[in-house]
């Protein structure tokens, strides 16, 4: 045992430096949020510069050798503490971050960021003109840079480091077989569901005035536990969540007036992310532990609230009368059962973000496989659009009408990089099912409470088991701790089979 | 002549460092703006920390000896260039800032900032309870710290360094006689005006719905030249202007529904500040030259638009029909002459921010004199409330009904410091009159154009003569260049005499 005290001065020195760095990163988030919500267009170029300056400073401070020295000096202190103490966790997580950060030269990151901005601009233009060739050279360079970035790290598969950035511990050798199994299960389920008569949902596409949609959304948001004293909601073209501190977590929403529920579900999705960030233990505030632990776990929390809760039958048993009361003209003749079916309609469609929860993972896995093929050098960027269309034909039986609705639909490859961009979505769905199944098993009253509009039981359970820990545990550790089992596709498949057997009156269990 | 080129590498190195520092300062402004406009209350404590971190970093970077070395090395380059070249100006202004910044130890500034935050909290509470004794000990410490701060600088009068922070080149030996003369002129003018029958303005205090006020305000704001592509307007309890870059300058507004014009004039005031910031030459963007040059010059631009323009007869010849059309019920029986008189009504009142432009400077000079007396050790903080009331009795013939409407009305001493806090307001009024007189003399069509709702002439003149230069020139240099004369109280007294002789039908020229 070490004789170092919990007030070990070097620990406090490290913590204070990390808080300062995180303050810079929070400022970056605030500047980004402002740029997306309220900034006048005239601010664009200066804002880009300001954000770059703050990011550079944060990076410079974090990769300073003094941080490495502190981490080195604190090894005995760390080893003297329990694994899940805040102190040991902070040192452990910071060491991982640090060792990752110092591998990539600042000049390379600056060059890559510069290219990302240019590629993004090119994508915006190419997408609006439905012309992939305009963005192709940029994407080729992105591929080169993504490979170059990965090569700063030791790896078995070239995609592994890129995946590890956001889903630590995940590798191609874990994900490829997992996703293959998932796809094999899903394809026949989708086939069975969509070969029957389609659900009628035309009434969801009537005129639903924005103000009333927003008002209902705010009611739901408050009800499920978003704390407006410690957050707010604004409108943006692309919804997102950002956290500036545990006490200031913001979501954004977009409303389509010809769609009854799009805004609601996307809001609940963001609320899921936000509850996670608002629920982190206050003692972690300002430190690198004060955020969600991985892309997959974060997405699991948004999808759990969006799909398992807000697209459930028991949720609408409670909220449908309210919604019907607001949109009497549009919904008076529609029963809660019909409504429940309509919002869970399964369709083979070309756009990932519009996809239902059954087909959604097929969209994701197409991107995951294409990413890997590009990184492996087996697919050239010039052949990507065709490969995309072929795979859509194969998995979803459709071919996008143009490249804007096909290969150019998502910003990720064009605005960020190739590799590590998509697996988090499917991981999120799998983890959500596994966690929700555990929650309901350990506390069966959760669903009864939801039917009565009471989300406290579920919220508390998630806060206790997931939210409060921030980044203390990796995704793998958290899943093992919470569910007692390693990550598996089974709970998700069970969830889909149970829910959709009922909605579509097909025996999916047999099919799968 | 030096042989250094305009691309002198050390100059670029200095400029790049300064831009980086200014990016940090801009981030501070954005975080402050967000805190005041949209931040949820839960964000307060983290936000305080984030702002402090960014400020500290900016200060640390700016006071780094490498900046001093660059300034030293660039002397020959600076001397080889014309005084008003951007390069020479940037070096000159930075040198002044640097020499000021390195005199104050960081630990002292941290202690002072900490105290300011505590004193501010105490003031908020004391003011709400109308109890000066609750804030007195804090104010005593503020006085000590203000004196301590001043003593880091060589000075003739203890207040000089504090005044110099915001109104460079101004000293007590210049201001005291100037203000004394001004007071001597103003007291009899106020007396002559207010001894006649009061103007009837009760109809300005009817119910004026907020939305309509805001709409009319936006029309005026756009019309006089605020560029909404490069700025925005939000609501806050205390209006202010902040600039995040030349392309992103924001104003805020507060509306009282029982007051027809308060919001409008305060908005035009902020627009005056904003036009200055939006009008700075783009080549200065991101550098320390890209802001207004002094507290007095900045205030002159807000007061010029608020008073000389928006409280003028010709302005309302154009806009009154529109206002009357919006508020028909309230204003249909009121002629433009009556309205013009009402909005220029002179009243001896206790609150500075409510004061008309004739009595306003008396309020300011009371504070200025009390500040000096406290700094000189001639007035103890415990005697301040009584001294305040006495002087109000003497100059304005009234005694505030309580300390919240008296000595505790302004945040400045409680939230910032004692010294340098108020002279800028009166300097602003004097400079505004001197500049506006010059503008109209050099281009008499300016007032004719305003009567026709055309502000372009004036706006262009100000941009050319004032705005574009940013901080290239000091206030003194700018006044000399633009008006051809040193600062004087005469144009302001002439302006007041002409305007109010007419409004009150008294021969003020004779009185004064």
PDB file of C-alpha atoms in Angstrom, chain B residues 122-228:
ATOM      1  CA  UNK B 122     -23.802  41.266  -1.416  1.00  0.00           C
ATOM      2  CA  UNK B 123     -24.980  44.301  -3.390  1.00  0.00           C
ATOM      3  CA  UNK B 124     -27.834  42.391  -5.031  1.00  0.00           C
ATOM      4  CA  UNK B 125     -29.058  41.362  -1.585  1.00  0.00           C
ATOM      5  CA  UNK B 126     -28.425  44.720   0.125  1.00  0.00           C
ATOM      6  CA  UNK B 127     -30.174  46.569  -2.676  1.00  0.00           C
ATOM      7  CA  UNK B 128     -33.251  44.369  -2.499  1.00  0.00           C
ATOM      8  CA  UNK B 129     -33.367  44.936   1.274  1.00  0.00           C
ATOM      9  CA  UNK B 130     -32.568  48.671   0.902  1.00  0.00           C
ATOM     10  CA  UNK B 131     -29.868  48.123   3.515  1.00  0.00           C
ATOM     11  CA  UNK B 132     -26.511  49.767   2.768  1.00  0.00           C
ATOM     12  CA  UNK B 133     -24.814  48.413   5.878  1.00  0.00           C
ATOM     13  CA  UNK B 134     -24.987  44.884   4.399  1.00  0.00           C
ATOM     14  CA  UNK B 135     -22.731  45.883   1.537  1.00  0.00           C
ATOM     15  CA  UNK B 136     -20.604  48.447   3.352  1.00  0.00           C
ATOM     16  CA  UNK B 137     -17.795  46.076   4.460  1.00  0.00           C
ATOM     17  CA  UNK B 138     -17.525  44.741   0.911  1.00  0.00           C
ATOM     18  CA  UNK B 139     -17.346  48.245  -0.494  1.00  0.00           C
ATOM     19  CA  UNK B 140     -14.646  49.128   2.016  1.00  0.00           C
ATOM     20  CA  UNK B 141     -12.588  46.214   0.747  1.00  0.00           C
ATOM     21  CA  UNK B 142     -13.300  47.252  -2.834  1.00  0.00           C
ATOM     22  CA  UNK B 143     -11.957  50.694  -2.011  1.00  0.00           C
ATOM     23  CA  UNK B 144      -8.783  49.192  -0.539  1.00  0.00           C
ATOM     24  CA  UNK B 145      -8.315  46.939  -3.546  1.00  0.00           C
ATOM     25  CA  UNK B 146      -9.001  49.778  -5.986  1.00  0.00           C
ATOM     26  CA  UNK B 147      -6.335  51.882  -4.308  1.00  0.00           C
ATOM     27  CA  UNK B 148      -3.976  48.933  -4.286  1.00  0.00           C
ATOM     28  CA  UNK B 149      -4.566  48.384  -7.992  1.00  0.00           C
ATOM     29  CA  UNK B 150      -3.907  52.053  -8.762  1.00  0.00           C
ATOM     30  CA  UNK B 151      -0.651  51.898  -6.810  1.00  0.00           C
ATOM     31  CA  UNK B 152       0.840  49.387  -9.243  1.00  0.00           C
ATOM     32  CA  UNK B 153       1.111  52.364 -11.621  1.00  0.00           C
ATOM     33  CA  UNK B 154       2.982  55.651 -11.326  1.00  0.00           C
ATOM     34  CA  UNK B 155       0.418  58.439 -10.885  1.00  0.00           C
ATOM     35  CA  UNK B 156      -0.161  62.037  -9.930  1.00  0.00           C
ATOM     36  CA  UNK B 157      -3.651  61.364  -8.595  1.00  0.00           C
ATOM     37  CA  UNK B 158      -4.613  57.983  -7.191  1.00  0.00           C
ATOM     38  CA  UNK B 159      -7.602  57.808  -9.568  1.00  0.00           C
ATOM     39  CA  UNK B 160      -5.544  58.479 -12.685  1.00  0.00           C
ATOM     40  CA  UNK B 161      -4.516  54.875 -13.433  1.00  0.00           C
ATOM     41  CA  UNK B 162      -8.090  53.651 -12.947  1.00  0.00           C
ATOM     42  CA  UNK B 163      -9.409  56.321 -15.305  1.00  0.00           C
ATOM     43  CA  UNK B 164      -6.638  55.556 -17.771  1.00  0.00           C
ATOM     44  CA  UNK B 165      -7.741  51.904 -18.029  1.00  0.00           C
ATOM     45  CA  UNK B 166     -10.875  52.920 -19.896  1.00  0.00           C
ATOM     46  CA  UNK B 167     -10.266  56.534 -20.939  1.00  0.00           C
ATOM     47  CA  UNK B 168      -6.626  56.531 -21.859  1.00  0.00           C
ATOM     48  CA  UNK B 169      -4.894  59.869 -21.484  1.00  0.00           C
ATOM     49  CA  UNK B 170      -7.586  61.315 -19.210  1.00  0.00           C
ATOM     50  CA  UNK B 171      -6.527  62.400 -15.722  1.00  0.00           C
ATOM     51  CA  UNK B 172      -8.106  64.027 -12.715  1.00  0.00           C
ATOM     52  CA  UNK B 173      -6.232  67.220 -13.520  1.00  0.00           C
ATOM     53  CA  UNK B 174      -7.971  67.361 -16.899  1.00  0.00           C
ATOM     54  CA  UNK B 175     -11.376  66.093 -15.839  1.00  0.00           C
ATOM     55  CA  UNK B 176     -11.926  67.946 -12.564  1.00  0.00           C
ATOM     56  CA  UNK B 177     -11.807  71.469 -14.084  1.00  0.00           C
ATOM     57  CA  UNK B 178     -13.693  70.334 -17.187  1.00  0.00           C
ATOM     58  CA  UNK B 179     -16.498  68.832 -15.118  1.00  0.00           C
ATOM     59  CA  UNK B 180     -16.526  71.786 -12.705  1.00  0.00           C
ATOM     60  CA  UNK B 181     -17.124  74.146 -15.634  1.00  0.00           C
ATOM     61  CA  UNK B 182     -19.791  71.857 -17.006  1.00  0.00           C
ATOM     62  CA  UNK B 183     -21.599  71.713 -13.691  1.00  0.00           C
ATOM     63  CA  UNK B 184     -21.494  75.498 -13.374  1.00  0.00           C
ATOM     64  CA  UNK B 185     -23.123  75.821 -16.785  1.00  0.00           C
ATOM     65  CA  UNK B 186     -25.678  73.077 -16.242  1.00  0.00           C
ATOM     66  CA  UNK B 187     -27.045  73.982 -12.818  1.00  0.00           C
ATOM     67  CA  UNK B 188     -28.632  77.286 -13.931  1.00  0.00           C
ATOM     68  CA  UNK B 189     -29.891  75.683 -17.164  1.00  0.00           C
ATOM     69  CA  UNK B 190     -31.652  72.947 -15.216  1.00  0.00           C
ATOM     70  CA  UNK B 191     -32.996  75.530 -12.835  1.00  0.00           C
ATOM     71  CA  UNK B 192     -34.366  77.702 -15.646  1.00  0.00           C
ATOM     72  CA  UNK B 193     -35.979  74.761 -17.389  1.00  0.00           C
ATOM     73  CA  UNK B 194     -37.550  73.102 -14.380  1.00  0.00           C
ATOM     74  CA  UNK B 195     -38.875  76.261 -12.790  1.00  0.00           C
ATOM     75  CA  UNK B 196     -41.365  76.651 -15.634  1.00  0.00           C
ATOM     76  CA  UNK B 197     -44.577  74.602 -16.031  1.00  0.00           C
ATOM     77  CA  UNK B 198     -43.823  70.866 -16.502  1.00  0.00           C
ATOM     78  CA  UNK B 199     -44.429  69.197 -19.835  1.00  0.00           C
ATOM     79  CA  UNK B 200     -47.364  66.803 -19.932  1.00  0.00           C
ATOM     80  CA  UNK B 201     -46.126  63.295 -20.759  1.00  0.00           C
ATOM     81  CA  UNK B 202     -48.629  61.075 -18.960  1.00  0.00           C
ATOM     82  CA  UNK B 203     -49.660  59.355 -22.224  1.00  0.00           C
ATOM     83  CA  UNK B 204     -46.180  57.896 -22.596  1.00  0.00           C
ATOM     84  CA  UNK B 205     -46.973  55.771 -19.552  1.00  0.00           C
ATOM     85  CA  UNK B 206     -50.031  53.970 -20.889  1.00  0.00           C
ATOM     86  CA  UNK B 207     -50.063  50.313 -21.843  1.00  0.00           C
ATOM     87  CA  UNK B 208     -47.821  49.706 -24.861  1.00  0.00           C
ATOM     88  CA  UNK B 209     -47.753  45.980 -25.695  1.00  0.00           C
ATOM     89  CA  UNK B 210     -44.283  44.471 -25.846  1.00  0.00           C
ATOM     90  CA  UNK B 211     -44.529  42.776 -29.216  1.00  0.00           C
ATOM     91  CA  UNK B 212     -45.497  46.019 -30.949  1.00  0.00           C
ATOM     92  CA  UNK B 213     -42.734  47.917 -29.188  1.00  0.00           C
ATOM     93  CA  UNK B 214     -40.204  45.314 -30.267  1.00  0.00           C
ATOM     94  CA  UNK B 215     -41.454  45.385 -33.837  1.00  0.00           C
ATOM     95  CA  UNK B 216     -41.210  49.165 -34.084  1.00  0.00           C
ATOM     96  CA  UNK B 217     -37.779  49.010 -32.437  1.00  0.00           C
ATOM     97  CA  UNK B 218     -36.574  46.511 -35.029  1.00  0.00           C
ATOM     98  CA  UNK B 219     -37.792  48.738 -37.853  1.00  0.00           C
ATOM     99  CA  UNK B 220     -35.867  51.697 -36.448  1.00  0.00           C
ATOM    100  CA  UNK B 221     -32.822  49.533 -35.722  1.00  0.00           C
ATOM    101  CA  UNK B 222     -32.663  48.263 -39.292  1.00  0.00           C
ATOM    102  CA  UNK B 223     -33.331  51.688 -40.699  1.00  0.00           C
ATOM    103  CA  UNK B 224     -30.512  53.424 -38.919  1.00  0.00           C
ATOM    104  CA  UNK B 225     -28.104  50.823 -40.180  1.00  0.00           C
ATOM    105  CA  UNK B 226     -27.710  47.927 -37.744  1.00  0.00           C
ATOM    106  CA  UNK B 227     -26.808  44.928 -39.899  1.00  0.00           C
ATOM    107  CA  UNK B 228     -28.806  41.906 -38.775  1.00  0.00           C
TER     108      UNK B 228
END
